[in-house]
PDB file of C-alpha atoms in Angstrom:
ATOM      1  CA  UNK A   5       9.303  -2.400  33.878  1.00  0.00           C
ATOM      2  CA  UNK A   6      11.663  -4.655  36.244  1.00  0.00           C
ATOM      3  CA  UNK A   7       9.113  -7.515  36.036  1.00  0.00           C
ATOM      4  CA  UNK A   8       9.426  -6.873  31.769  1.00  0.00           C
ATOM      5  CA  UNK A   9      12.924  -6.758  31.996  1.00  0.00           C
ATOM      6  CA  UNK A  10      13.359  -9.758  34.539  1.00  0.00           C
ATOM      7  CA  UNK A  11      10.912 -12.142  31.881  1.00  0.00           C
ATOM      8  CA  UNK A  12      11.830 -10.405  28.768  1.00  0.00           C
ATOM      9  CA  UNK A  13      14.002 -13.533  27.208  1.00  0.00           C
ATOM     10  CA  UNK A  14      10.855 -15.906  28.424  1.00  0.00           C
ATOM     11  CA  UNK A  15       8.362 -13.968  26.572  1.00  0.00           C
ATOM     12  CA  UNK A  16      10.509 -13.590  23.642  1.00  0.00           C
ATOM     13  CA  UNK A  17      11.210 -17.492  23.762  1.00  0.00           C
ATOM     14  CA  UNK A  18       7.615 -17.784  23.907  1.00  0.00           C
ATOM     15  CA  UNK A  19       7.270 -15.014  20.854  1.00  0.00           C
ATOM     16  CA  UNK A  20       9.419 -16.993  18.802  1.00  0.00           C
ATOM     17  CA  UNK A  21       7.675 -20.424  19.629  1.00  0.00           C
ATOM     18  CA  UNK A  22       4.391 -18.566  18.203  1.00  0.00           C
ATOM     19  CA  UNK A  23       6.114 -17.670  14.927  1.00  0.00           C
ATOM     20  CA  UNK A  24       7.297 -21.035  14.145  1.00  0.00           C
ATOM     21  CA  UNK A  25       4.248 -23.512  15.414  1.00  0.00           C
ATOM     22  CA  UNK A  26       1.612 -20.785  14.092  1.00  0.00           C
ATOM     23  CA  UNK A  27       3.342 -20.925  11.012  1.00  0.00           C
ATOM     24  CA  UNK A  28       3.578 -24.787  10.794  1.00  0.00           C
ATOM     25  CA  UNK A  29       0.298 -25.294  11.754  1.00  0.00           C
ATOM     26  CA  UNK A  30      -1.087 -22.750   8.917  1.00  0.00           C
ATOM     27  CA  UNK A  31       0.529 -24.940   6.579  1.00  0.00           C
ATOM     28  CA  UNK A  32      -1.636 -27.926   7.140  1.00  0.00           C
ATOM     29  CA  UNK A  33      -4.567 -26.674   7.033  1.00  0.00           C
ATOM     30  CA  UNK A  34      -7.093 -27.713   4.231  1.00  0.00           C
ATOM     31  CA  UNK A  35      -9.357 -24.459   5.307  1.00  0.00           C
ATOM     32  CA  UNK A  36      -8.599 -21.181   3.920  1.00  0.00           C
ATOM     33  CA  UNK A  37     -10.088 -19.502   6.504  1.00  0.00           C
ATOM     34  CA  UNK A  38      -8.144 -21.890   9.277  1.00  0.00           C
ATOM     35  CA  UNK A  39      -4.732 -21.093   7.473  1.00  0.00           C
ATOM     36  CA  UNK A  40      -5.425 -17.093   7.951  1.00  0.00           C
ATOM     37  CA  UNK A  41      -6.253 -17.795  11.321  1.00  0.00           C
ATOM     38  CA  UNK A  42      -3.174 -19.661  12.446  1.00  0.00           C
ATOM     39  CA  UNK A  43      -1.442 -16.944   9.965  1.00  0.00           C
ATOM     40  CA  UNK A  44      -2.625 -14.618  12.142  1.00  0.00           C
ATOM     41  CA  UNK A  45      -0.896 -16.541  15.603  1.00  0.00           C
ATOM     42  CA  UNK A  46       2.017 -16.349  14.060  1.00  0.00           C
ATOM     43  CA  UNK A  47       2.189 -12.758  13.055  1.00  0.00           C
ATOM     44  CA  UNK A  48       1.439 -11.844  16.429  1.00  0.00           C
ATOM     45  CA  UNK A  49       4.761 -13.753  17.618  1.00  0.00           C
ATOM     46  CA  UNK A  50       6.750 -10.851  15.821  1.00  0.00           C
ATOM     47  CA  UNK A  51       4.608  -8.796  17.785  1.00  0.00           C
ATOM     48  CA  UNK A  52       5.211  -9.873  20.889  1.00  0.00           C
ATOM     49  CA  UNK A  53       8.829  -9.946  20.052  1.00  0.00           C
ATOM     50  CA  UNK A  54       8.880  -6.746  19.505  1.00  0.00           C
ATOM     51  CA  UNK A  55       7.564  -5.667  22.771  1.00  0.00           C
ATOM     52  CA  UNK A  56       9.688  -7.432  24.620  1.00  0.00           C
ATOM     53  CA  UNK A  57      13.115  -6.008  23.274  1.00  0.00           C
ATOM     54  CA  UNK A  58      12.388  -3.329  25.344  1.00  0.00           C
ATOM     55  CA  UNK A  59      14.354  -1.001  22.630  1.00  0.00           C
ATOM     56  CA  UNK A  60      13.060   2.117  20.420  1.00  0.00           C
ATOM     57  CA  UNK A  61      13.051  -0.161  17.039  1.00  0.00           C
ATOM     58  CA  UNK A  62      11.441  -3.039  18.911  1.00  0.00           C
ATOM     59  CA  UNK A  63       8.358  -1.113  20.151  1.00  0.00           C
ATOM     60  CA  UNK A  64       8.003   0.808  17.180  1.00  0.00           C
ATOM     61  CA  UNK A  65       7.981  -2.126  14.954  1.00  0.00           C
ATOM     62  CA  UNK A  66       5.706  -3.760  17.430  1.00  0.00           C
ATOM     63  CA  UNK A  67       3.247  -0.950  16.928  1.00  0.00           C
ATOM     64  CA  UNK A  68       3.455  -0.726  13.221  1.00  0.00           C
ATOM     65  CA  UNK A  69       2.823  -4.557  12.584  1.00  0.00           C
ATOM     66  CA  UNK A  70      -0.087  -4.736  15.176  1.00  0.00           C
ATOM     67  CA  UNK A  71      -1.254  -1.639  12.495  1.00  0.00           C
ATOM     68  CA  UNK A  72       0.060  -3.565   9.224  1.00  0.00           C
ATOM     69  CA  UNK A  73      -1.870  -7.148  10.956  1.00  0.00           C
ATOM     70  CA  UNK A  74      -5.062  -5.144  10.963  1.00  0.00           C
ATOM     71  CA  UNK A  75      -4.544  -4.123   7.467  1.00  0.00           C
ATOM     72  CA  UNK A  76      -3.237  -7.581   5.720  1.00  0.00           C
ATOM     73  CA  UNK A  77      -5.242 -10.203   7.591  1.00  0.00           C
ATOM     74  CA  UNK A  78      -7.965  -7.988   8.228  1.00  0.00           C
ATOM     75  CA  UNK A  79      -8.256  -8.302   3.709  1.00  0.00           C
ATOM     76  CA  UNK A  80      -7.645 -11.808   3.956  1.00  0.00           C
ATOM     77  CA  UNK A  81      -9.900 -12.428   5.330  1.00  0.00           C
ATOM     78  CA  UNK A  82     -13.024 -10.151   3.383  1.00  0.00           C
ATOM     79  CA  UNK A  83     -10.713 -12.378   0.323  1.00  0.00           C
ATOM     80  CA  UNK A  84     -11.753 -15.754   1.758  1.00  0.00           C
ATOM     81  CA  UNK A  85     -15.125 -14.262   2.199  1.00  0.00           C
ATOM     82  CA  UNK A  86     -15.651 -13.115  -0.888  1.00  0.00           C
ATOM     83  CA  UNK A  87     -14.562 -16.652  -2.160  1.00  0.00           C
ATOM     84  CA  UNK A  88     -17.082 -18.455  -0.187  1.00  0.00           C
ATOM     85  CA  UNK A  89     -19.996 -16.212  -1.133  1.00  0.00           C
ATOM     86  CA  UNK A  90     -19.375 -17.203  -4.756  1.00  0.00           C
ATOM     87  CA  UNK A  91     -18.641 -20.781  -4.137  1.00  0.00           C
ATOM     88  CA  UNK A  92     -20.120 -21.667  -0.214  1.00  0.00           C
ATOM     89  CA  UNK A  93     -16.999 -23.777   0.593  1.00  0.00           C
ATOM     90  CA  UNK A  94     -13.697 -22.553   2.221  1.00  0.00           C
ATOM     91  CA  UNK A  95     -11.533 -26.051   1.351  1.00  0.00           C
ATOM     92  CA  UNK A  96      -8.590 -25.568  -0.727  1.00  0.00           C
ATOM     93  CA  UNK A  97      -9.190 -28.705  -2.906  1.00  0.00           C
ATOM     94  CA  UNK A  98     -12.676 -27.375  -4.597  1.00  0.00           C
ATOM     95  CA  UNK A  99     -10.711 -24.021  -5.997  1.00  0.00           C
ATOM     96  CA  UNK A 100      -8.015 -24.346  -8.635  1.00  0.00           C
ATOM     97  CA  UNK A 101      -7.044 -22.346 -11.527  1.00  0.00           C
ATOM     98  CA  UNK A 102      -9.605 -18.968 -10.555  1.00  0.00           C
ATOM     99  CA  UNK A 103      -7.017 -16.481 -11.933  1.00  0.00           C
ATOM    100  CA  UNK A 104      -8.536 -17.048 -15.386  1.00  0.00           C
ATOM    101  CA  UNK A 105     -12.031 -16.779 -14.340  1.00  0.00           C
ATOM    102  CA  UNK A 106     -11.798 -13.915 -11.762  1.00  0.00           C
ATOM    103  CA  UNK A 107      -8.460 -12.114 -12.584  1.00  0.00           C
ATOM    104  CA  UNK A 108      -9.270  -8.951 -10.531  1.00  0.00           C
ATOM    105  CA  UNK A 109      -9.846 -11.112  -7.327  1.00  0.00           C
ATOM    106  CA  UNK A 110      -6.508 -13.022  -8.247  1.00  0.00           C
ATOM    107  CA  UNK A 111      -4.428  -9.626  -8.625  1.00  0.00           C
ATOM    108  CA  UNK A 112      -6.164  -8.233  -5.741  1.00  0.00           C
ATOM    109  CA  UNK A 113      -5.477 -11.222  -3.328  1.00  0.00           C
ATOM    110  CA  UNK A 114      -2.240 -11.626  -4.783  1.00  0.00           C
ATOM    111  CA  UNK A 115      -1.145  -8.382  -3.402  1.00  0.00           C
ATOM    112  CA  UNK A 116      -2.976  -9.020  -0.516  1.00  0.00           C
ATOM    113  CA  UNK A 117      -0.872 -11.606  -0.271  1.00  0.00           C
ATOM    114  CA  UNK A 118       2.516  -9.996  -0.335  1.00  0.00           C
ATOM    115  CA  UNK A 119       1.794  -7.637   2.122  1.00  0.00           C
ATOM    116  CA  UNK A 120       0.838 -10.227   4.627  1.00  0.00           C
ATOM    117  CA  UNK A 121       4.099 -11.977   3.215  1.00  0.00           C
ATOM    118  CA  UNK A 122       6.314  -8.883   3.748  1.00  0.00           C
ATOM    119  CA  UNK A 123       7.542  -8.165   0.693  1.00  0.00           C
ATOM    120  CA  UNK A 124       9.432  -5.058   0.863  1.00  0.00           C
ATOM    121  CA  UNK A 125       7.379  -2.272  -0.907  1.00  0.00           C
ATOM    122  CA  UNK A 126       4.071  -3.100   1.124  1.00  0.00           C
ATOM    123  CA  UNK A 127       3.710  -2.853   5.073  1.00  0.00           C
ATOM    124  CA  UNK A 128       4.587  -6.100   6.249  1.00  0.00           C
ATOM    125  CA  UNK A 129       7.877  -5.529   5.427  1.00  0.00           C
ATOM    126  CA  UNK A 130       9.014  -2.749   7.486  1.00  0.00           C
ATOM    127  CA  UNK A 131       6.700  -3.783  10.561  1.00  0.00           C
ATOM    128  CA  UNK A 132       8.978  -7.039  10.366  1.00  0.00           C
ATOM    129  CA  UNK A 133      12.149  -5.439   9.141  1.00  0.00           C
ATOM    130  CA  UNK A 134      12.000  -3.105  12.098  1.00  0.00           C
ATOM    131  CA  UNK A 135      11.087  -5.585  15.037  1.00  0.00           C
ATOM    132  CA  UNK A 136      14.156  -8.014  13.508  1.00  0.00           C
ATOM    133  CA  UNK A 137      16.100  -4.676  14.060  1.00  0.00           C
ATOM    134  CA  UNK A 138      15.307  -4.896  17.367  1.00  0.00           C
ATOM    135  CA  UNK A 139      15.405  -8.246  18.616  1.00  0.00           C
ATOM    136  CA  UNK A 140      18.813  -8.438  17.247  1.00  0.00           C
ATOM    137  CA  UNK A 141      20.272  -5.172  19.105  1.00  0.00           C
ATOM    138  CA  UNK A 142      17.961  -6.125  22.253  1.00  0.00           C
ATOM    139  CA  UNK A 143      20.085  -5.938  25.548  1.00  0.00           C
ATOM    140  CA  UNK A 144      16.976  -7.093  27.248  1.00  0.00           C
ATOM    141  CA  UNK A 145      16.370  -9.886  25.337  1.00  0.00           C
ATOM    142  CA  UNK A 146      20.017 -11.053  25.906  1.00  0.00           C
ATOM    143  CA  UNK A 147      20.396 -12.880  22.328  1.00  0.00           C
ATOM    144  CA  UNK A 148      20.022 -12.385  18.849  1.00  0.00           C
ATOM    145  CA  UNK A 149      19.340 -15.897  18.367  1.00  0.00           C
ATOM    146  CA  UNK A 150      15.887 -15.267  18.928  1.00  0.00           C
ATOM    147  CA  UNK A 151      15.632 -12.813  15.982  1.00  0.00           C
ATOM    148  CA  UNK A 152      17.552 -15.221  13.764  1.00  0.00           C
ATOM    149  CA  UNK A 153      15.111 -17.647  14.600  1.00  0.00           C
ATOM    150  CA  UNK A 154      11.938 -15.392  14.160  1.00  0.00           C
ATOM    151  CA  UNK A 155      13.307 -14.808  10.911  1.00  0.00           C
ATOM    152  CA  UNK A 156      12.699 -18.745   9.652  1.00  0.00           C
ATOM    153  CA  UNK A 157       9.248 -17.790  10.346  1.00  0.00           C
ATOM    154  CA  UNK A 158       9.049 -14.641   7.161  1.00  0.00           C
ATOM    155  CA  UNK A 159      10.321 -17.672   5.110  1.00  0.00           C
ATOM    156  CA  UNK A 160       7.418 -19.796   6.252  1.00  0.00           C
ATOM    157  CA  UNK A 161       4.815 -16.970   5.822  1.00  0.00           C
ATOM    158  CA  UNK A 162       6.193 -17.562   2.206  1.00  0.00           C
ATOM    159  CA  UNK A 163       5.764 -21.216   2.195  1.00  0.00           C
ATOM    160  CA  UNK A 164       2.554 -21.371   3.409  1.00  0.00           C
ATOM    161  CA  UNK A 165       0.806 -17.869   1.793  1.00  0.00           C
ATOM    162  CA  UNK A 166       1.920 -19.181  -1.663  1.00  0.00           C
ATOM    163  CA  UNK A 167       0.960 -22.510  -0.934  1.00  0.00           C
ATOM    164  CA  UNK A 168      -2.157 -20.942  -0.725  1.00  0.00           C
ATOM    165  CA  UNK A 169      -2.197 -19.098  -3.590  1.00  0.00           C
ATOM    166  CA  UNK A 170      -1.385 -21.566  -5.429  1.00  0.00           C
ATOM    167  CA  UNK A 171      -4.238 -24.133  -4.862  1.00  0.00           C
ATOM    168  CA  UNK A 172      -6.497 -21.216  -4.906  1.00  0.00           C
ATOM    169  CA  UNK A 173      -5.821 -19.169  -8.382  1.00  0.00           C
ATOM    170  CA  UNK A 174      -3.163 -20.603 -10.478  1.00  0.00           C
ATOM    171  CA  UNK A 175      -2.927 -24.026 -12.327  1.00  0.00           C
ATOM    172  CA  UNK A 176      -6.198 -25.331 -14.514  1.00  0.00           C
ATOM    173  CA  UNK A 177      -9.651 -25.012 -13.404  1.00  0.00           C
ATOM    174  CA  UNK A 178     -10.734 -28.547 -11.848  1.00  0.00           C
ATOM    175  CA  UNK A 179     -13.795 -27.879 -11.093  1.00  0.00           C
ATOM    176  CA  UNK A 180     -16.872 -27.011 -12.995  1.00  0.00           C
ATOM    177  CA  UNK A 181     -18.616 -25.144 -11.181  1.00  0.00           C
ATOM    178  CA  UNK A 182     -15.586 -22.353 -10.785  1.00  0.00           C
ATOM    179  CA  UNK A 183     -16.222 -21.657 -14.324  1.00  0.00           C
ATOM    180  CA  UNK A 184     -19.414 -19.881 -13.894  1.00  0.00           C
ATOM    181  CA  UNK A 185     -18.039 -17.239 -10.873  1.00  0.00           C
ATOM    182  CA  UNK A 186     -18.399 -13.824 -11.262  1.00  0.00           C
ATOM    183  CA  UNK A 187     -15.392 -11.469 -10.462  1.00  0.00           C
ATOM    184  CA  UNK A 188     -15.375  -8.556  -8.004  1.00  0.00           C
ATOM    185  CA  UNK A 189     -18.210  -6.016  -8.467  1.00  0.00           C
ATOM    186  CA  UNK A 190     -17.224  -2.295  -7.835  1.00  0.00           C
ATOM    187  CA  UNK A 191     -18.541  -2.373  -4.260  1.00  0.00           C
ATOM    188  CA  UNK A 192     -16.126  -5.367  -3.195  1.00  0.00           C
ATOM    189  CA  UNK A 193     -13.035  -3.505  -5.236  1.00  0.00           C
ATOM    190  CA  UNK A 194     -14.042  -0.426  -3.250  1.00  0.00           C
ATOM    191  CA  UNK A 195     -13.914  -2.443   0.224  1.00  0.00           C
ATOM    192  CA  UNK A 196     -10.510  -3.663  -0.424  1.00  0.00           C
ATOM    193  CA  UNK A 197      -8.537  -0.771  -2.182  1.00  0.00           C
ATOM    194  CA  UNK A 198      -8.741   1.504   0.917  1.00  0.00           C
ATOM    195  CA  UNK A 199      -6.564  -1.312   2.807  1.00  0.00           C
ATOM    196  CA  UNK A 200      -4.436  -2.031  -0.010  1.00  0.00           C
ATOM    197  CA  UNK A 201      -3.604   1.822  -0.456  1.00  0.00           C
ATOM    198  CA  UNK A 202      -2.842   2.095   3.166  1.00  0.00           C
ATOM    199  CA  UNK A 203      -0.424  -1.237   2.856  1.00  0.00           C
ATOM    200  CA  UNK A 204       1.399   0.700  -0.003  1.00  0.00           C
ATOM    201  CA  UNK A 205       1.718   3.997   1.912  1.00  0.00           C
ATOM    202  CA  UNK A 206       3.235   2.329   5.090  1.00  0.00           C
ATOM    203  CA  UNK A 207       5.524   0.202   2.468  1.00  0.00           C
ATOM    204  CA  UNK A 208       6.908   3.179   0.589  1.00  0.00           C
ATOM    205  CA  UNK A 209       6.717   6.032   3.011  1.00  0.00           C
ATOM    206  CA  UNK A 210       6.381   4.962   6.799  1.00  0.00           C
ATOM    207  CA  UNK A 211       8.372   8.239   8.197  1.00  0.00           C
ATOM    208  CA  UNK A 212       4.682   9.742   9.252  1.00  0.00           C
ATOM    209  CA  UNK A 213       3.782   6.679  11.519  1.00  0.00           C
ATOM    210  CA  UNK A 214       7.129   6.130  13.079  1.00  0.00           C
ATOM    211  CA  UNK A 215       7.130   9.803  14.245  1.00  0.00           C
ATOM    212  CA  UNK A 216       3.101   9.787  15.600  1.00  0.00           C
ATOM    213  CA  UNK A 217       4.582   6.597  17.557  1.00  0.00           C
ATOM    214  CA  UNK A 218       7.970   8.260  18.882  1.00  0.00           C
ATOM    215  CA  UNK A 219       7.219  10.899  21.996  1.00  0.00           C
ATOM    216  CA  UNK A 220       5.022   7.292  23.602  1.00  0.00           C
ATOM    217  CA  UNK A 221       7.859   5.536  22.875  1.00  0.00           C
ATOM    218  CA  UNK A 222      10.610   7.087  23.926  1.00  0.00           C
ATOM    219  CA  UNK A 223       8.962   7.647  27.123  1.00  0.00           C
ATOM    220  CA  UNK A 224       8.464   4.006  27.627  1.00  0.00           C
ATOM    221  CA  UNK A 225      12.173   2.652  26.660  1.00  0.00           C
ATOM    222  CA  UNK A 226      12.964   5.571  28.806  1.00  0.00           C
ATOM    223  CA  UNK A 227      11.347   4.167  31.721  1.00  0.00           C
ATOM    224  CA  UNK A 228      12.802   0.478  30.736  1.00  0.00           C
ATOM    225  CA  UNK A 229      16.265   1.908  30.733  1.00  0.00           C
ATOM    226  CA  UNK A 230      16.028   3.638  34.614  1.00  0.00           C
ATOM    227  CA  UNK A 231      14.931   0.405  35.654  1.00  0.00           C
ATOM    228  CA  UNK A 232      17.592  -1.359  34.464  1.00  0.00           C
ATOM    229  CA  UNK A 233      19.425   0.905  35.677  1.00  0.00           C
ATOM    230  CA  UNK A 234      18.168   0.544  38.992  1.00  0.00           C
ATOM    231  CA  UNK A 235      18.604  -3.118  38.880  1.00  0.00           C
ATOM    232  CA  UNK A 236      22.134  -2.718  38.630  1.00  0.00           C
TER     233      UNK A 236
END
């Protein structure tokens, strides 16, 4: 713990860095499998974040969004590949307007989407909510700077998610052979709705998680707080 607490505001500097370039990066990418990928980088800055503000909301949102990271990129990614196995290309440009051939997909991804964006209903939300909560009331940390800078990177997630939806479902078809894709079958709808559920439960009602989480918890910032003590 005195080593944590000694290189807390590095690792958080280096949390916060994540967020941002991951975010950036994502952005660029012409890949829709590349943009979940660097997606994924820069979730796992708030992450980090979280563990390093060394406090009870902190850790507990830490915990929650490695969960809620599991659950949103984890169906982003069996999205993209259910995409390619109907088209055999992952590049942005050949898609275009697939909400009127495969709605289900589009409403499906769509909320998908949103929890990965962390709209507040869905997981992603309180995961990042709660880790914000955190940074910003970190003593360890030193600064809520770094929290008000971790949160540019939800409004990214926004920029660059719904970029991506965008180019993928809405506007006209442009391409041909998108006209002749078939929508989800009732295995693939059956694959994503378990995550999707889940994403709604921990949105709406995450009291049950937070208190599996608490005894570990509160033994660890325990521990943090005697050392700092100590260090004193």
């Amino acid at each position: 713990p005195e080593a944590s607490l000694k290189l807390a505001p590095w690792m958080a500097g280096l949390a916060v860095i994540g967020i941002i370039y991951g975010a950036l990066v994502a952005f660029r990418q012409k890949d829709v499998k590349r943009l979940v990928a660097y997606s994924s980088i820069s979730h796992l800055g708030f992450v980090m974040l979280g563990i390093f503000a060394l406090n009870l909301q902190g850790l507990q949102g830490a915990i929650l969004q490695m969960v809620n990271h599991g659950l949103s990129t984890g169906a982003l990614f069996l999205v993209v590949g259910m995409l390619y196995e109907r088209r055999h290309t992952r590049l942005l440009e050949n898609f275009g307007g697939l909400w009127k051939v495969v709605p289900v997909l589009g409403a499906l991804a769509l909320v998908t989407m949103l929890s990965s964006v962390g709209l507040p209903g869905l997981n992603g939300f309180v995961g990042e909510f709660t880790i914000l909560l955190g940074g910003f009331s970190s003593t360890a940390i030193g600064s809520p700077w770094f929290a008000g800078v971790a949160a540019l990177g939800v409004i990214l997630a926004a920029v660059y998610l719904f970029h991506m939806f965008q180019k993928l479902f809405l506007g006209p078809v442009t391409h041909e052979e998108n006209l002749k894709l078939k929508d989800l079958s009732v295995r693939e709808i059956l694959i994503l709705a378990p995550i999707l559920i889940m994403a709604c439960w921990i949105g709406i009602y995450p009291k049950p998680f937070f208190m599996l989480m608490a005894p570990a918890v509160e033994k660890l910032t325990a521990l943090v707080q005697s050392a700092a003590l100590l260090a004193h």
